[in-house]
């Protein structure tokens, strides 16, 4: 490893706190394992390790904090296991509840900004094009690299906070410009405009792209109906959940892909996949595992719902109340904007239950009796069965509203033929 004089001094215990030394040792050892020969300075971080998975995570964070560790760069927090504004919303109890709370507190004490959202880019954390950062949470990583053009690898728990404390990350992978070119092209130019304009197109295409790409970088070409930021959010989340995707170029849309040649780095692609309606229909079917007509709950907001998505939900509902619980997961920043416009009360009157600081797939919030979970989120659909026991039914936001109002699954599916 090629380390600077300052880095060697920290490792020797001559500079900084013991917590900083511990964190840098973790980063250096990870860099060696990953094949990096140096570290890269980072200017920001998003921490996924604040979500409780067991006592080791809490004890690790508290040990760092007690040893004087503090983040050296601006660092936002991903979702935790508790809604701190409404603690009883989660059925997490006993020692697990205490440890989950202590874990969130430890990250705040280390100087992390308590954003508690899986979509930090909606809460003001928007690194600039080319900026080096260390982000955790798969959808956020894919959005950061793809939509913002900043540079990060997919950092897991423990390593993410270590990078934030040291202001450094292993210099490998997507931190290196020459590693950011695509070698796989997904051509959607043959798809009708009606499909490309559908509000499920981005999520379903992302679910397909994740399976097709795996850990490769791909470029999407032929996306004629310009996606908005919520479309790109859904696309990145689906691709990152169904595959190991950290970066996807959308030609003519994302900043490093003004044209296909730029996305490919001037090298012909290894593979080109013409994306057909039939392939997307198969991807959509994989997102629905429920078999019966009943629906027990609707979950929206993975990644966290935006204010614009809440507005669309209100418009689609047209004042008709829901017959089943509708959980809308979103960040505190979004809920505050809804309250300022009295939109939170309007949604709650319909039967919406807001979930902040966390989401229904990472902590027990859904009713204990398991059944069918309707969602427009490909990420929710991917994780629902394994994390909650609920069988997912996937559809558009309009389908979700209709399902909640009628009390049974509604899936139009007309666009897929």
PDB file of N, CA, C and O in Angstrom, residues 43-46 74 76 113 119-131 133 135 140 143-151 228-230 232-233 255 306 333 337:
ATOM      1  N   UNK A  43     -15.207  13.054  -0.179  1.00  0.00           N
ATOM      2  CA  UNK A  43     -15.757  14.318   0.318  1.00  0.00           C
ATOM      3  C   UNK A  43     -17.140  14.161   0.933  1.00  0.00           C
ATOM      4  O   UNK A  43     -17.747  15.161   1.344  1.00  0.00           O
ATOM      5  N   UNK A  44     -17.630  12.946   1.010  1.00  0.00           N
ATOM      6  CA  UNK A  44     -18.936  12.717   1.604  1.00  0.00           C
ATOM      7  C   UNK A  44     -19.183  11.239   1.762  1.00  0.00           C
ATOM      8  O   UNK A  44     -18.461  10.404   1.203  1.00  0.00           O
ATOM      9  N   UNK A  45     -20.216  10.899   2.540  1.00  0.00           N
ATOM     10  CA  UNK A  45     -20.535   9.496   2.775  1.00  0.00           C
ATOM     11  C   UNK A  45     -22.028   9.348   3.064  1.00  0.00           C
ATOM     12  O   UNK A  45     -22.692  10.284   3.518  1.00  0.00           O
ATOM     13  N   UNK A  46     -22.544   8.173   2.770  1.00  0.00           N
ATOM     14  CA  UNK A  46     -23.903   7.794   3.177  1.00  0.00           C
ATOM     15  C   UNK A  46     -23.778   6.455   3.881  1.00  0.00           C
ATOM     16  O   UNK A  46     -23.266   5.490   3.309  1.00  0.00           O
ATOM     17  N   UNK A  74     -19.020  15.254   5.473  1.00  0.00           N
ATOM     18  CA  UNK A  74     -20.469  15.193   5.656  1.00  0.00           C
ATOM     19  C   UNK A  74     -20.991  13.788   5.385  1.00  0.00           C
ATOM     20  O   UNK A  74     -20.676  13.189   4.353  1.00  0.00           O
ATOM     21  N   UNK A  76     -24.531  11.298   5.688  1.00  0.00           N
ATOM     22  CA  UNK A  76     -25.954  11.106   5.944  1.00  0.00           C
ATOM     23  C   UNK A  76     -26.200   9.677   6.416  1.00  0.00           C
ATOM     24  O   UNK A  76     -25.390   8.783   6.177  1.00  0.00           O
ATOM     25  N   UNK A 113     -25.210  13.170   9.961  1.00  0.00           N
ATOM     26  CA  UNK A 113     -26.458  13.919   9.847  1.00  0.00           C
ATOM     27  C   UNK A 113     -27.622  12.935   9.900  1.00  0.00           C
ATOM     28  O   UNK A 113     -27.689  12.010   9.091  1.00  0.00           O
ATOM     29  N   UNK A 119     -32.919   7.496   0.397  1.00  0.00           N
ATOM     30  CA  UNK A 119     -32.801   8.368  -0.768  1.00  0.00           C
ATOM     31  C   UNK A 119     -32.178   9.700  -0.350  1.00  0.00           C
ATOM     32  O   UNK A 119     -32.835  10.742  -0.382  1.00  0.00           O
ATOM     33  N   UNK A 120     -30.907   9.696   0.066  1.00  0.00           N
ATOM     34  CA  UNK A 120     -30.285  10.933   0.545  1.00  0.00           C
ATOM     35  C   UNK A 120     -30.232  12.023  -0.515  1.00  0.00           C
ATOM     36  O   UNK A 120     -30.173  13.209  -0.185  1.00  0.00           O
ATOM     37  N   UNK A 121     -30.274  11.618  -1.784  1.00  0.00           N
ATOM     38  CA  UNK A 121     -30.261  12.577  -2.882  1.00  0.00           C
ATOM     39  C   UNK A 121     -31.542  13.404  -2.910  1.00  0.00           C
ATOM     40  O   UNK A 121     -31.590  14.458  -3.527  1.00  0.00           O
ATOM     41  N   UNK A 122     -32.611  12.944  -2.248  1.00  0.00           N
ATOM     42  CA  UNK A 122     -33.831  13.740  -2.107  1.00  0.00           C
ATOM     43  C   UNK A 122     -33.751  14.679  -0.904  1.00  0.00           C
ATOM     44  O   UNK A 122     -34.573  15.574  -0.752  1.00  0.00           O
ATOM     45  N   UNK A 123     -32.776  14.434  -0.030  1.00  0.00           N
ATOM     46  CA  UNK A 123     -32.650  15.205   1.214  1.00  0.00           C
ATOM     47  C   UNK A 123     -31.470  16.169   1.163  1.00  0.00           C
ATOM     48  O   UNK A 123     -30.978  16.598   2.204  1.00  0.00           O
ATOM     49  N   UNK A 124     -31.011  16.475  -0.036  1.00  0.00           N
ATOM     50  CA  UNK A 124     -29.964  17.481  -0.186  1.00  0.00           C
ATOM     51  C   UNK A 124     -28.563  16.949  -0.376  1.00  0.00           C
ATOM     52  O   UNK A 124     -27.645  17.722  -0.665  1.00  0.00           O
ATOM     53  N   UNK A 125     -28.339  15.644  -0.223  1.00  0.00           N
ATOM     54  CA  UNK A 125     -27.006  15.060  -0.421  1.00  0.00           C
ATOM     55  C   UNK A 125     -26.844  14.715  -1.900  1.00  0.00           C
ATOM     56  O   UNK A 125     -27.233  13.639  -2.344  1.00  0.00           O
ATOM     57  N   UNK A 126     -26.300  15.639  -2.647  1.00  0.00           N
ATOM     58  CA  UNK A 126     -26.172  15.467  -4.091  1.00  0.00           C
ATOM     59  C   UNK A 126     -24.742  15.826  -4.518  1.00  0.00           C
ATOM     60  O   UNK A 126     -24.479  16.948  -4.959  1.00  0.00           O
ATOM     61  N   UNK A 127     -23.816  14.888  -4.371  1.00  0.00           N
ATOM     62  CA  UNK A 127     -22.439  15.174  -4.786  1.00  0.00           C
ATOM     63  C   UNK A 127     -22.375  15.521  -6.273  1.00  0.00           C
ATOM     64  O   UNK A 127     -23.185  15.057  -7.074  1.00  0.00           O
ATOM     65  N   UNK A 128     -21.406  16.337  -6.613  1.00  0.00           N
ATOM     66  CA  UNK A 128     -21.298  16.838  -7.982  1.00  0.00           C
ATOM     67  C   UNK A 128     -20.646  15.798  -8.898  1.00  0.00           C
ATOM     68  O   UNK A 128     -20.064  14.808  -8.450  1.00  0.00           O
ATOM     69  N   UNK A 129     -20.748  16.061 -10.174  1.00  0.00           N
ATOM     70  CA  UNK A 129     -20.162  15.199 -11.192  1.00  0.00           C
ATOM     71  C   UNK A 129     -18.672  14.990 -10.931  1.00  0.00           C
ATOM     72  O   UNK A 129     -17.924  15.952 -10.766  1.00  0.00           O
ATOM     73  N   UNK A 130     -18.250  13.744 -10.837  1.00  0.00           N
ATOM     74  CA  UNK A 130     -16.846  13.405 -10.637  1.00  0.00           C
ATOM     75  C   UNK A 130     -16.382  13.421  -9.200  1.00  0.00           C
ATOM     76  O   UNK A 130     -15.243  13.016  -8.918  1.00  0.00           O
ATOM     77  N   UNK A 131     -17.212  13.865  -8.271  1.00  0.00           N
ATOM     78  CA  UNK A 131     -16.797  13.952  -6.871  1.00  0.00           C
ATOM     79  C   UNK A 131     -16.672  12.551  -6.269  1.00  0.00           C
ATOM     80  O   UNK A 131     -17.517  11.684  -6.483  1.00  0.00           O
ATOM     81  N   UNK A 133     -16.933   9.968  -3.298  1.00  0.00           N
ATOM     82  CA  UNK A 133     -17.673   9.793  -2.051  1.00  0.00           C
ATOM     83  C   UNK A 133     -17.655   8.313  -1.685  1.00  0.00           C
ATOM     84  O   UNK A 133     -17.213   7.468  -2.469  1.00  0.00           O
ATOM     85  N   UNK A 135     -20.490   5.766  -0.408  1.00  0.00           N
ATOM     86  CA  UNK A 135     -21.903   5.574  -0.094  1.00  0.00           C
ATOM     87  C   UNK A 135     -22.225   4.098   0.098  1.00  0.00           C
ATOM     88  O   UNK A 135     -21.699   3.225  -0.606  1.00  0.00           O
ATOM     89  N   UNK A 140     -29.002   3.948  -3.502  1.00  0.00           N
ATOM     90  CA  UNK A 140     -28.337   5.243  -3.408  1.00  0.00           C
ATOM     91  C   UNK A 140     -27.016   5.224  -4.169  1.00  0.00           C
ATOM     92  O   UNK A 140     -26.652   6.204  -4.836  1.00  0.00           O
ATOM     93  N   UNK A 143     -27.799   5.375  -7.909  1.00  0.00           N
ATOM     94  CA  UNK A 143     -28.253   6.717  -8.271  1.00  0.00           C
ATOM     95  C   UNK A 143     -27.087   7.699  -8.244  1.00  0.00           C
ATOM     96  O   UNK A 143     -26.950   8.535  -9.148  1.00  0.00           O
ATOM     97  N   UNK A 144     -26.256   7.604  -7.231  1.00  0.00           N
ATOM     98  CA  UNK A 144     -25.108   8.498  -7.086  1.00  0.00           C
ATOM     99  C   UNK A 144     -24.183   8.396  -8.295  1.00  0.00           C
ATOM    100  O   UNK A 144     -23.791   9.405  -8.892  1.00  0.00           O
ATOM    101  N   UNK A 145     -23.843   7.177  -8.667  1.00  0.00           N
ATOM    102  CA  UNK A 145     -22.951   6.971  -9.807  1.00  0.00           C
ATOM    103  C   UNK A 145     -23.620   7.311 -11.131  1.00  0.00           C
ATOM    104  O   UNK A 145     -23.027   7.976 -11.985  1.00  0.00           O
ATOM    105  N   UNK A 146     -24.840   6.837 -11.305  1.00  0.00           N
ATOM    106  CA  UNK A 146     -25.497   6.905 -12.612  1.00  0.00           C
ATOM    107  C   UNK A 146     -26.095   8.272 -12.895  1.00  0.00           C
ATOM    108  O   UNK A 146     -25.806   8.887 -13.934  1.00  0.00           O
ATOM    109  N   UNK A 147     -26.921   8.766 -11.979  1.00  0.00           N
ATOM    110  CA  UNK A 147     -27.700   9.977 -12.219  1.00  0.00           C
ATOM    111  C   UNK A 147     -26.913  11.234 -11.880  1.00  0.00           C
ATOM    112  O   UNK A 147     -27.001  12.237 -12.589  1.00  0.00           O
ATOM    113  N   UNK A 148     -26.135  11.185 -10.798  1.00  0.00           N
ATOM    114  CA  UNK A 148     -25.356  12.355 -10.392  1.00  0.00           C
ATOM    115  C   UNK A 148     -23.961  12.366 -10.997  1.00  0.00           C
ATOM    116  O   UNK A 148     -23.335  13.417 -11.100  1.00  0.00           O
ATOM    117  N   UNK A 149     -23.450  11.197 -11.364  1.00  0.00           N
ATOM    118  CA  UNK A 149     -22.112  11.131 -11.942  1.00  0.00           C
ATOM    119  C   UNK A 149     -20.996  11.267 -10.928  1.00  0.00           C
ATOM    120  O   UNK A 149     -19.841  11.474 -11.289  1.00  0.00           O
ATOM    121  N   UNK A 150     -21.333  11.164  -9.632  1.00  0.00           N
ATOM    122  CA  UNK A 150     -20.289  11.111  -8.603  1.00  0.00           C
ATOM    123  C   UNK A 150     -19.699   9.701  -8.592  1.00  0.00           C
ATOM    124  O   UNK A 150     -20.169   8.816  -9.303  1.00  0.00           O
ATOM    125  N   UNK A 151     -18.679   9.468  -7.761  1.00  0.00           N
ATOM    126  CA  UNK A 151     -17.955   8.192  -7.829  1.00  0.00           C
ATOM    127  C   UNK A 151     -17.919   7.498  -6.474  1.00  0.00           C
ATOM    128  O   UNK A 151     -17.395   8.043  -5.497  1.00  0.00           O
ATOM    129  N   UNK A 228     -38.094  11.084 -15.637  1.00  0.00           N
ATOM    130  CA  UNK A 228     -37.834  12.103 -14.622  1.00  0.00           C
ATOM    131  C   UNK A 228     -37.027  11.480 -13.493  1.00  0.00           C
ATOM    132  O   UNK A 228     -36.658  10.303 -13.545  1.00  0.00           O
ATOM    133  N   UNK A 229     -36.748  12.267 -12.453  1.00  0.00           N
ATOM    134  CA  UNK A 229     -35.875  11.765 -11.391  1.00  0.00           C
ATOM    135  C   UNK A 229     -36.490  10.594 -10.635  1.00  0.00           C
ATOM    136  O   UNK A 229     -35.780   9.681 -10.227  1.00  0.00           O
ATOM    137  N   UNK A 230     -37.810  10.595 -10.441  1.00  0.00           N
ATOM    138  CA  UNK A 230     -38.446   9.466  -9.768  1.00  0.00           C
ATOM    139  C   UNK A 230     -38.376   8.197 -10.618  1.00  0.00           C
ATOM    140  O   UNK A 230     -38.247   7.094 -10.083  1.00  0.00           O
ATOM    141  N   UNK A 232     -35.870   7.521 -12.680  1.00  0.00           N
ATOM    142  CA  UNK A 232     -34.484   7.070 -12.563  1.00  0.00           C
ATOM    143  C   UNK A 232     -34.219   6.460 -11.188  1.00  0.00           C
ATOM    144  O   UNK A 232     -33.439   5.512 -11.060  1.00  0.00           O
ATOM    145  N   UNK A 233     -34.870   6.983 -10.173  1.00  0.00           N
ATOM    146  CA  UNK A 233     -34.771   6.411  -8.823  1.00  0.00           C
ATOM    147  C   UNK A 233     -35.280   4.976  -8.820  1.00  0.00           C
ATOM    148  O   UNK A 233     -34.625   4.061  -8.303  1.00  0.00           O
ATOM    149  N   UNK A 255     -25.234  11.913 -16.930  1.00  0.00           N
ATOM    150  CA  UNK A 255     -24.188  12.876 -17.300  1.00  0.00           C
ATOM    151  C   UNK A 255     -22.958  12.302 -17.975  1.00  0.00           C
ATOM    152  O   UNK A 255     -22.277  13.022 -18.711  1.00  0.00           O
ATOM    153  N   UNK A 306     -41.174  10.508  -2.908  1.00  0.00           N
ATOM    154  CA  UNK A 306     -40.931  11.938  -3.038  1.00  0.00           C
ATOM    155  C   UNK A 306     -42.243  12.702  -2.863  1.00  0.00           C
ATOM    156  O   UNK A 306     -43.334  12.110  -2.868  1.00  0.00           O
ATOM    157  N   UNK A 333     -37.783  14.944   5.698  1.00  0.00           N
ATOM    158  CA  UNK A 333     -37.789  16.168   4.906  1.00  0.00           C
ATOM    159  C   UNK A 333     -39.018  16.243   4.001  1.00  0.00           C
ATOM    160  O   UNK A 333     -39.607  17.306   3.821  1.00  0.00           O
ATOM    161  N   UNK A 337     -42.559  18.820   4.227  1.00  0.00           N
ATOM    162  CA  UNK A 337     -43.130  19.585   3.114  1.00  0.00           C
ATOM    163  C   UNK A 337     -44.612  19.255   2.928  1.00  0.00           C
ATOM    164  O   UNK A 337     -45.417  20.136   2.609  1.00  0.00           O
TER     165      UNK A 337
END
